[in-house]
Amino acid sequence: MINFAQTFIDALSLGSLYALAALGIGLLFGILRLINFAYGDLITLGAYALIIPSTEAVATLFIGGWPWFMVIIAVAVIVVAAALLSDLLVFRHIRRADPATLMIASFAVSFVIQNVILMFYGSRPKSVDLWSNLNYQIAVGGLRIPLLQIVTILATLVLMGGLTLLLKRTALGIQMRAAAEDFRMARYLGVRGNLVIGLAFAISGVLAAVASLLLLSQTGTLSQTMGVPLMLFAFIATVVGGMGSLIGAATGGFAVAFASVFLQAYLPDDLRPFRDSFVFGIVILMLLFRPAGLVPTKALVERV
Amino acid sequence: MLEVEDLAVSYGGTIALAGVAISVKEREAVCVVGPNGAGKSTLLAAIAGGVPPKRGRIRFDGKDLVGMRAENIARLGISLVPEGRHVFGTLTVEENLFIGTYAMSDRRHAQSDAEQLLGYFPRLKERWRQPAGRLSGGEQQMLVIARALMTRPRLVMVDEPSLGLAPKIVDTVYETLLALRAERGLTLLVNEQSSDRMLKFSERIYVLRNGRILLHGNTADLQDGEAITRAYFGFDEHDISATSEAAA
C-alpha cells in the first residue's frame, strides 16, 4: 500500500510536469494549428538563462542566484520574449500555411535555439544547483515525499487554475477560446488575430518557463537538448488527450505519466528497461481504438 | 455604400470569381442568387476580408477594403454570417453573443442590445448558459444572426441562411431579418441558392454563376422569375449577357 501511494505521488508529480508542457503545446495548436517542436528548446532556454553565458565546464549562477520569485519572473520574461520572437520572425510569416509546414518550421526554430545555446554555452552538460533544499523529504505516515514533488504538483494546480480562470472569466480568454475553435469566424466578429496568437505564445512561454525551472531542480543538469524528451512526452500527451482540447492535454499529460511511472514500478525486472516501448505501445493502441483522443474536439474536424 | 468592381479570386488554380461587380446602397436589401459552387460564398468572404482577391476593388463608404484584415473590416461596420452557421460550439450562448463586443471593447450598448435581440429570439434566452453546440440548427442560425448584430454593424451579409433548415424556420429567419432591418436601418446582402424567397425579400437581385454575374435587376422587374431561371440554369448565354448589360 505504501509502495502504491509512493508510486502514485511520483506519477502525479511527473504528470504535472507533462501536463504543464502539454498545455503549452495544446494552446498553440488550438489557435494556430502549430505543433511547436521548438517548445522543448524554450524549456531548455529557460534553464540556461539561469547561468552566466560561458563555454566553461563549471556553471556560474546568474539569475539562478536571485530570490525565488525573482527567478520565476525573470525566466518567464526571457522565455516569453523568445516565444514571441519566434512568432515575429518565423511563424507570423506563414500564418496561412498548412499544419505540416508549420511543424517543419518549428523544427527549424528548434535547431536554431539549440545551436545558439551551443554557441554561447558550449556543448558540455553542466551541473546546476537550483533550489536544492527542495530535495528535502517530508515523512508522512510511512511515505517519504520530496518537497519538490509537492511544489511541482502545487505549481501545476495554480497555473492550471489561473489558465482556467483566464479562459473562462475574462473577455480576452473568451476571445481566445473562440479563436481556438474557429479562428476565421472569430476574426469576422472583430477578434484581433495577432492579439490572441501573441497571447497564446506568451502563455505557452510562461508554462515553459515554469516547466524548465521544475525540470532543472529535479535533474540538476543543463544540456542543450534537455527540453526535448519533455517536449516529446508532452506532445504524446496532447495526442492521447485529443489535439485541440486543453482539458485533454492536461489529462493526457497525467495519463502518460501514470502509465510510465506505474510500468516502471510494476513491470517484471527484466522488462523494465523497455518501459517506454510499453508506454508507446499503449499510445498506439489508444490511437487505433480512440483516434480522436480522450477528449475529442469537434473544432478540429470542422477546420480541416 | 458598398462597391465591388472587377473582383477576381482563385483558390490554387481554380477560379472562384472572374471579375464580379456589385453595388449595395445604404438601407437596401440585395440578394445574390446562384447554384452551388457559383462563387457566392467567396464573394461575401472576400468583402469581409476572409479570402484575398487576386484583383479588383472593394470599397465601403469610399474606403478600400482590399488587403485589410478581417477584424478591421468588422470594425468598419461590416458583419458576415457565414454559411454553415459557425457557432463556437464549446462556448455558451451568452459567450457567443458577446464575443464581438468583447473584441471591440465596446460594451456600452451590449446589455441593452442583447436584451433587445433576445426579444426576437426568445429561445436563446432559455439556452443562455448552455454550450452553443447543443442548440438545434434553427437556434444556431438565430444565434449567429444575433451575434453578428451585437457590434451594431451597418452592413450585414448573410450567406445562405436557409441552408439545412426547415422551411418554417427559414420563414422566421427572414421575417426577423426584415424586422431588424426596418428597426435598425440595416443594409442587407444575402446569398441564396433559390430565388423564390428573394423575390419577396429583396429590392435587387444578382444572379451569379461560374464566378460571373449573369443577370442583375430590380426585383420588381423580375417577378415572373423567367429571366432569373434562364440565367441560373445557363440557357441562352448570349441572350442573357445582353440582358445583364442592359440591367447594369
mmCIF file of N, CA, C and O in Angstrom, chain A residues 92 96 167-168 170-172 174-179 181-194 297-298 302, chain B residues 45 48-52 69-72 74-75 80 82 86-91 95 99-100 102-104 107 147-148 151:
data_model
loop_
_atom_site.group_PDB
_atom_site.id
_atom_site.type_symbol
_atom_site.label_atom_id
_atom_site.label_comp_id
_atom_site.label_asym_id
_atom_site.label_seq_id
_atom_site.Cartn_x
_atom_site.Cartn_y
_atom_site.Cartn_z
ATOM 1 N N ARG A 92 4.736 34.119 -37.882
ATOM 2 C CA ARG A 92 3.844 35.153 -38.394
ATOM 3 C C ARG A 92 3.845 35.204 -39.920
ATOM 4 O O ARG A 92 2.859 35.550 -40.542
ATOM 5 N N ARG A 96 -0.858 31.319 -43.037
ATOM 6 C CA ARG A 96 -1.838 30.591 -43.834
ATOM 7 C C ARG A 96 -1.338 29.214 -44.247
ATOM 8 O O ARG A 96 -2.035 28.475 -44.938
ATOM 9 N N LEU A 167 -9.316 31.839 -19.200
ATOM 10 C CA LEU A 167 -10.051 31.431 -20.394
ATOM 11 C C LEU A 167 -11.565 31.517 -20.208
ATOM 12 O O LEU A 167 -12.300 31.743 -21.167
ATOM 13 N N LYS A 168 -12.020 31.327 -18.964
ATOM 14 C CA LYS A 168 -13.473 31.275 -18.750
ATOM 15 C C LYS A 168 -14.056 32.621 -18.349
ATOM 16 O O LYS A 168 -15.217 32.909 -18.611
ATOM 17 N N THR A 170 -12.414 35.963 -18.435
ATOM 18 C CA THR A 170 -12.004 37.269 -18.954
ATOM 19 C C THR A 170 -12.412 37.407 -20.421
ATOM 20 O O THR A 170 -12.558 36.420 -21.141
ATOM 21 N N ALA A 171 -12.607 38.661 -20.820
ATOM 22 C CA ALA A 171 -13.007 38.933 -22.202
ATOM 23 C C ALA A 171 -11.959 38.394 -23.172
ATOM 24 O O ALA A 171 -12.285 37.801 -24.197
ATOM 25 N N LEU A 172 -10.690 38.573 -22.805
ATOM 26 C CA LEU A 172 -9.607 38.115 -23.669
ATOM 27 C C LEU A 172 -9.601 36.586 -23.767
ATOM 28 O O LEU A 172 -9.398 36.012 -24.835
ATOM 29 N N ILE A 174 -12.132 34.535 -23.366
ATOM 30 C CA ILE A 174 -13.262 34.044 -24.151
ATOM 31 C C ILE A 174 -12.958 34.217 -25.645
ATOM 32 O O ILE A 174 -13.257 33.342 -26.458
ATOM 33 N N GLN A 175 -12.296 35.333 -25.980
ATOM 34 C CA GLN A 175 -11.889 35.512 -27.376
ATOM 35 C C GLN A 175 -10.901 34.433 -27.801
ATOM 36 O O GLN A 175 -10.941 33.953 -28.934
ATOM 37 N N MET A 176 -9.997 34.075 -26.885
ATOM 38 C CA MET A 176 -9.025 33.021 -27.223
ATOM 39 C C MET A 176 -9.724 31.696 -27.481
ATOM 40 O O MET A 176 -9.373 30.969 -28.408
ATOM 41 N N ARG A 177 -10.706 31.368 -26.637
ATOM 42 C CA ARG A 177 -11.413 30.105 -26.847
ATOM 43 C C ARG A 177 -12.174 30.118 -28.166
ATOM 44 O O ARG A 177 -12.218 29.121 -28.892
ATOM 45 N N ALA A 178 -12.771 31.266 -28.466
ATOM 46 C CA ALA A 178 -13.483 31.377 -29.739
ATOM 47 C C ALA A 178 -12.508 31.201 -30.895
ATOM 48 O O ALA A 178 -12.774 30.464 -31.846
ATOM 49 N N ALA A 179 -11.350 31.854 -30.795
ATOM 50 C CA ALA A 179 -10.361 31.776 -31.872
ATOM 51 C C ALA A 179 -9.825 30.352 -32.017
ATOM 52 O O ALA A 179 -9.560 29.890 -33.123
ATOM 53 N N GLU A 181 -11.450 27.715 -31.502
ATOM 54 C CA GLU A 181 -12.454 26.857 -32.103
ATOM 55 C C GLU A 181 -12.660 27.166 -33.586
ATOM 56 O O GLU A 181 -12.808 26.265 -34.406
ATOM 57 N N ASP A 182 -12.667 28.434 -33.922
ATOM 58 C CA ASP A 182 -12.923 28.830 -35.309
ATOM 59 C C ASP A 182 -12.266 30.184 -35.531
ATOM 60 O O ASP A 182 -12.877 31.234 -35.341
ATOM 61 N N PHE A 183 -10.994 30.129 -35.927
ATOM 62 C CA PHE A 183 -10.184 31.340 -35.995
ATOM 63 C C PHE A 183 -10.777 32.363 -36.955
ATOM 64 O O PHE A 183 -10.911 33.539 -36.653
ATOM 65 N N ARG A 184 -11.185 31.900 -38.132
ATOM 66 C CA ARG A 184 -11.673 32.828 -39.147
ATOM 67 C C ARG A 184 -12.962 33.511 -38.699
ATOM 68 O O ARG A 184 -13.123 34.721 -38.830
ATOM 69 N N MET A 185 -13.864 32.710 -38.139
ATOM 70 C CA MET A 185 -15.136 33.286 -37.671
ATOM 71 C C MET A 185 -14.881 34.324 -36.581
ATOM 72 O O MET A 185 -15.520 35.364 -36.541
ATOM 73 N N ALA A 186 -13.951 34.015 -35.689
ATOM 74 C CA ALA A 186 -13.642 34.963 -34.609
ATOM 75 C C ALA A 186 -13.184 36.291 -35.201
ATOM 76 O O ALA A 186 -13.581 37.364 -34.737
ATOM 77 N N ARG A 187 -12.375 36.230 -36.258
ATOM 78 C CA ARG A 187 -11.886 37.477 -36.861
ATOM 79 C C ARG A 187 -13.008 38.224 -37.573
ATOM 80 O O ARG A 187 -13.045 39.449 -37.561
ATOM 81 N N TYR A 188 -13.943 37.484 -38.182
ATOM 82 C CA TYR A 188 -15.102 38.154 -38.794
ATOM 83 C C TYR A 188 -15.883 38.947 -37.750
ATOM 84 O O TYR A 188 -16.587 39.895 -38.074
ATOM 85 N N LEU A 189 -15.769 38.514 -36.485
ATOM 86 C CA LEU A 189 -16.505 39.212 -35.424
ATOM 87 C C LEU A 189 -15.636 40.269 -34.738
ATOM 88 O O LEU A 189 -16.041 40.847 -33.737
ATOM 89 N N GLY A 190 -14.446 40.501 -35.272
ATOM 90 C CA GLY A 190 -13.629 41.588 -34.752
ATOM 91 C C GLY A 190 -12.522 41.157 -33.810
ATOM 92 O O GLY A 190 -11.771 41.996 -33.312
ATOM 93 N N VAL A 191 -12.404 39.845 -33.543
ATOM 94 C CA VAL A 191 -11.326 39.379 -32.660
ATOM 95 C C VAL A 191 -9.985 39.594 -33.375
ATOM 96 O O VAL A 191 -9.826 39.166 -34.518
ATOM 97 N N ARG A 192 -9.061 40.281 -32.727
ATOM 98 C CA ARG A 192 -7.768 40.574 -33.351
ATOM 99 C C ARG A 192 -6.900 39.330 -33.364
ATOM 100 O O ARG A 192 -6.473 38.841 -32.320
ATOM 101 N N GLY A 193 -6.617 38.833 -34.585
ATOM 102 C CA GLY A 193 -5.874 37.592 -34.742
ATOM 103 C C GLY A 193 -4.516 37.630 -34.060
ATOM 104 O O GLY A 193 -4.171 36.734 -33.282
ATOM 105 N N ASN A 194 -3.733 38.686 -34.323
ATOM 106 C CA ASN A 194 -2.376 38.714 -33.771
ATOM 107 C C ASN A 194 -2.371 38.879 -32.262
ATOM 108 O O ASN A 194 -1.441 38.447 -31.593
ATOM 109 N N THR A 297 -12.332 16.834 -29.841
ATOM 110 C CA THR A 297 -12.903 18.156 -30.119
ATOM 111 C C THR A 297 -13.520 18.169 -31.507
ATOM 112 O O THR A 297 -12.953 17.626 -32.449
ATOM 113 N N LYS A 298 -14.648 18.814 -31.583
ATOM 114 C CA LYS A 298 -15.303 18.932 -32.879
ATOM 115 C C LYS A 298 -14.597 19.973 -33.728
ATOM 116 O O LYS A 298 -14.573 19.892 -34.942
ATOM 117 N N GLU A 302 -14.006 20.348 -37.929
ATOM 118 C CA GLU A 302 -14.607 21.400 -38.741
ATOM 119 C C GLU A 302 -13.568 22.207 -39.506
ATOM 120 O O GLU A 302 -13.806 22.653 -40.608
ATOM 121 N N ALA B 45 -17.037 36.343 -48.530
ATOM 122 C CA ALA B 45 -15.801 36.173 -47.749
ATOM 123 C C ALA B 45 -14.749 37.190 -48.179
ATOM 124 O O ALA B 45 -14.017 37.731 -47.349
ATOM 125 N N ALA B 48 -15.528 40.491 -46.683
ATOM 126 C CA ALA B 48 -15.275 40.504 -45.240
ATOM 127 C C ALA B 48 -13.789 40.337 -44.905
ATOM 128 O O ALA B 48 -13.413 40.358 -43.743
ATOM 129 N N GLY B 49 -12.946 40.150 -45.912
ATOM 130 C CA GLY B 49 -11.513 40.042 -45.655
ATOM 131 C C GLY B 49 -11.050 38.637 -45.342
ATOM 132 O O GLY B 49 -9.944 38.449 -44.857
ATOM 133 N N GLY B 50 -11.877 37.651 -45.629
ATOM 134 C CA GLY B 50 -11.519 36.271 -45.312
ATOM 135 C C GLY B 50 -10.702 35.581 -46.383
ATOM 136 O O GLY B 50 -9.950 34.664 -46.085
ATOM 137 N N VAL B 51 -10.856 36.018 -47.632
ATOM 138 C CA VAL B 51 -10.003 35.486 -48.703
ATOM 139 C C VAL B 51 -9.424 36.661 -49.499
ATOM 140 O O VAL B 51 -10.114 37.639 -49.762
ATOM 141 N N PRO B 52 -8.142 36.578 -49.838
ATOM 142 C CA PRO B 52 -7.519 37.693 -50.554
ATOM 143 C C PRO B 52 -7.901 37.682 -52.037
ATOM 144 O O PRO B 52 -7.810 36.637 -52.680
ATOM 145 N N ARG B 69 -7.286 43.597 -42.868
ATOM 146 C CA ARG B 69 -7.552 42.404 -42.065
ATOM 147 C C ARG B 69 -9.032 42.283 -41.770
ATOM 148 O O ARG B 69 -9.730 43.283 -41.614
ATOM 149 N N ALA B 70 -9.479 41.028 -41.655
ATOM 150 C CA ALA B 70 -10.897 40.763 -41.403
ATOM 151 C C ALA B 70 -11.385 41.481 -40.148
ATOM 152 O O ALA B 70 -12.478 42.059 -40.131
ATOM 153 N N GLU B 71 -10.575 41.474 -39.087
ATOM 154 C CA GLU B 71 -11.030 42.080 -37.836
ATOM 155 C C GLU B 71 -11.198 43.594 -37.963
ATOM 156 O O GLU B 71 -12.028 44.194 -37.280
ATOM 157 N N ASN B 72 -10.394 44.202 -38.857
ATOM 158 C CA ASN B 72 -10.538 45.648 -39.045
ATOM 159 C C ASN B 72 -11.719 45.992 -39.936
ATOM 160 O O ASN B 72 -12.354 47.029 -39.763
ATOM 161 N N ALA B 74 -14.434 44.261 -39.906
ATOM 162 C CA ALA B 74 -15.554 44.130 -38.969
ATOM 163 C C ALA B 74 -15.735 45.432 -38.186
ATOM 164 O O ALA B 74 -16.858 45.878 -37.942
ATOM 165 N N ARG B 75 -14.632 46.058 -37.843
ATOM 166 C CA ARG B 75 -14.707 47.299 -37.057
ATOM 167 C C ARG B 75 -15.280 48.460 -37.853
ATOM 168 O O ARG B 75 -15.756 49.439 -37.278
ATOM 169 N N LEU B 80 -20.326 39.585 -41.216
ATOM 170 C CA LEU B 80 -20.632 38.442 -42.075
ATOM 171 C C LEU B 80 -21.175 37.292 -41.240
ATOM 172 O O LEU B 80 -20.610 36.938 -40.221
ATOM 173 N N PRO B 82 -21.419 33.658 -41.934
ATOM 174 C CA PRO B 82 -21.034 32.720 -42.983
ATOM 175 C C PRO B 82 -21.962 31.521 -43.070
ATOM 176 O O PRO B 82 -22.724 31.241 -42.143
ATOM 177 N N HIS B 86 -21.414 28.247 -38.044
ATOM 178 C CA HIS B 86 -20.195 28.581 -37.299
ATOM 179 C C HIS B 86 -20.423 29.165 -35.916
ATOM 180 O O HIS B 86 -19.864 30.203 -35.574
ATOM 181 N N VAL B 87 -21.250 28.536 -35.118
ATOM 182 C CA VAL B 87 -21.280 28.922 -33.705
ATOM 183 C C VAL B 87 -19.989 28.392 -33.077
ATOM 184 O O VAL B 87 -19.375 27.462 -33.584
ATOM 185 N N PHE B 88 -19.558 29.025 -31.989
ATOM 186 C CA PHE B 88 -18.448 28.461 -31.218
ATOM 187 C C PHE B 88 -19.071 27.436 -30.275
ATOM 188 O O PHE B 88 -19.644 27.795 -29.245
ATOM 189 N N GLY B 89 -18.963 26.162 -30.668
ATOM 190 C CA GLY B 89 -19.755 25.116 -30.036
ATOM 191 C C GLY B 89 -19.505 24.907 -28.556
ATOM 192 O O GLY B 89 -20.418 24.564 -27.818
ATOM 193 N N THR B 90 -18.256 25.119 -28.105
ATOM 194 C CA THR B 90 -17.967 24.870 -26.696
ATOM 195 C C THR B 90 -18.213 26.113 -25.844
ATOM 196 O O THR B 90 -18.200 26.042 -24.627
ATOM 197 N N LEU B 91 -18.439 27.251 -26.497
ATOM 198 C CA LEU B 91 -18.763 28.460 -25.742
ATOM 199 C C LEU B 91 -20.263 28.491 -25.476
ATOM 200 O O LEU B 91 -21.047 27.946 -26.254
ATOM 201 N N GLU B 95 -21.668 33.636 -24.211
ATOM 202 C CA GLU B 95 -20.318 33.990 -24.662
ATOM 203 C C GLU B 95 -20.277 34.212 -26.170
ATOM 204 O O GLU B 95 -19.626 35.136 -26.658
ATOM 205 N N ILE B 99 -19.115 37.920 -28.024
ATOM 206 C CA ILE B 99 -17.733 37.837 -28.498
ATOM 207 C C ILE B 99 -17.303 39.118 -29.227
ATOM 208 O O ILE B 99 -16.239 39.674 -28.967
ATOM 209 N N GLY B 100 -18.164 39.606 -30.105
ATOM 210 C CA GLY B 100 -17.811 40.801 -30.874
ATOM 211 C C GLY B 100 -17.640 42.032 -30.001
ATOM 212 O O GLY B 100 -16.734 42.844 -30.214
ATOM 213 N N TYR B 102 -16.791 41.995 -26.848
ATOM 214 C CA TYR B 102 -15.528 41.815 -26.115
ATOM 215 C C TYR B 102 -14.359 42.253 -26.993
ATOM 216 O O TYR B 102 -13.463 42.964 -26.552
ATOM 217 N N ALA B 103 -14.403 41.780 -28.243
ATOM 218 C CA ALA B 103 -13.272 42.024 -29.139
ATOM 219 C C ALA B 103 -13.104 43.515 -29.416
ATOM 220 O O ALA B 103 -12.007 44.015 -29.533
ATOM 221 N N MET B 104 -14.209 44.221 -29.542
ATOM 222 C CA MET B 104 -14.109 45.640 -29.898
ATOM 223 C C MET B 104 -14.137 46.520 -28.650
ATOM 224 O O MET B 104 -14.221 47.723 -28.738
ATOM 225 N N ARG B 107 -18.608 48.015 -24.835
ATOM 226 C CA ARG B 107 -19.647 47.310 -24.093
ATOM 227 C C ARG B 107 -20.760 48.241 -23.618
ATOM 228 O O ARG B 107 -21.582 47.868 -22.804
ATOM 229 N N ARG B 147 -25.654 37.341 -32.999
ATOM 230 C CA ARG B 147 -24.244 37.603 -32.687
ATOM 231 C C ARG B 147 -23.649 38.638 -33.646
ATOM 232 O O ARG B 147 -22.903 39.522 -33.245
ATOM 233 N N ALA B 148 -24.020 38.499 -34.929
ATOM 234 C CA ALA B 148 -23.487 39.421 -35.924
ATOM 235 C C ALA B 148 -23.991 40.843 -35.698
ATOM 236 O O ALA B 148 -23.353 41.804 -36.101
ATOM 237 N N THR B 151 -22.448 43.982 -32.584
ATOM 238 C CA THR B 151 -21.462 45.057 -32.702
ATOM 239 C C THR B 151 -22.014 46.243 -33.489
ATOM 240 O O THR B 151 -21.263 47.112 -33.913
#
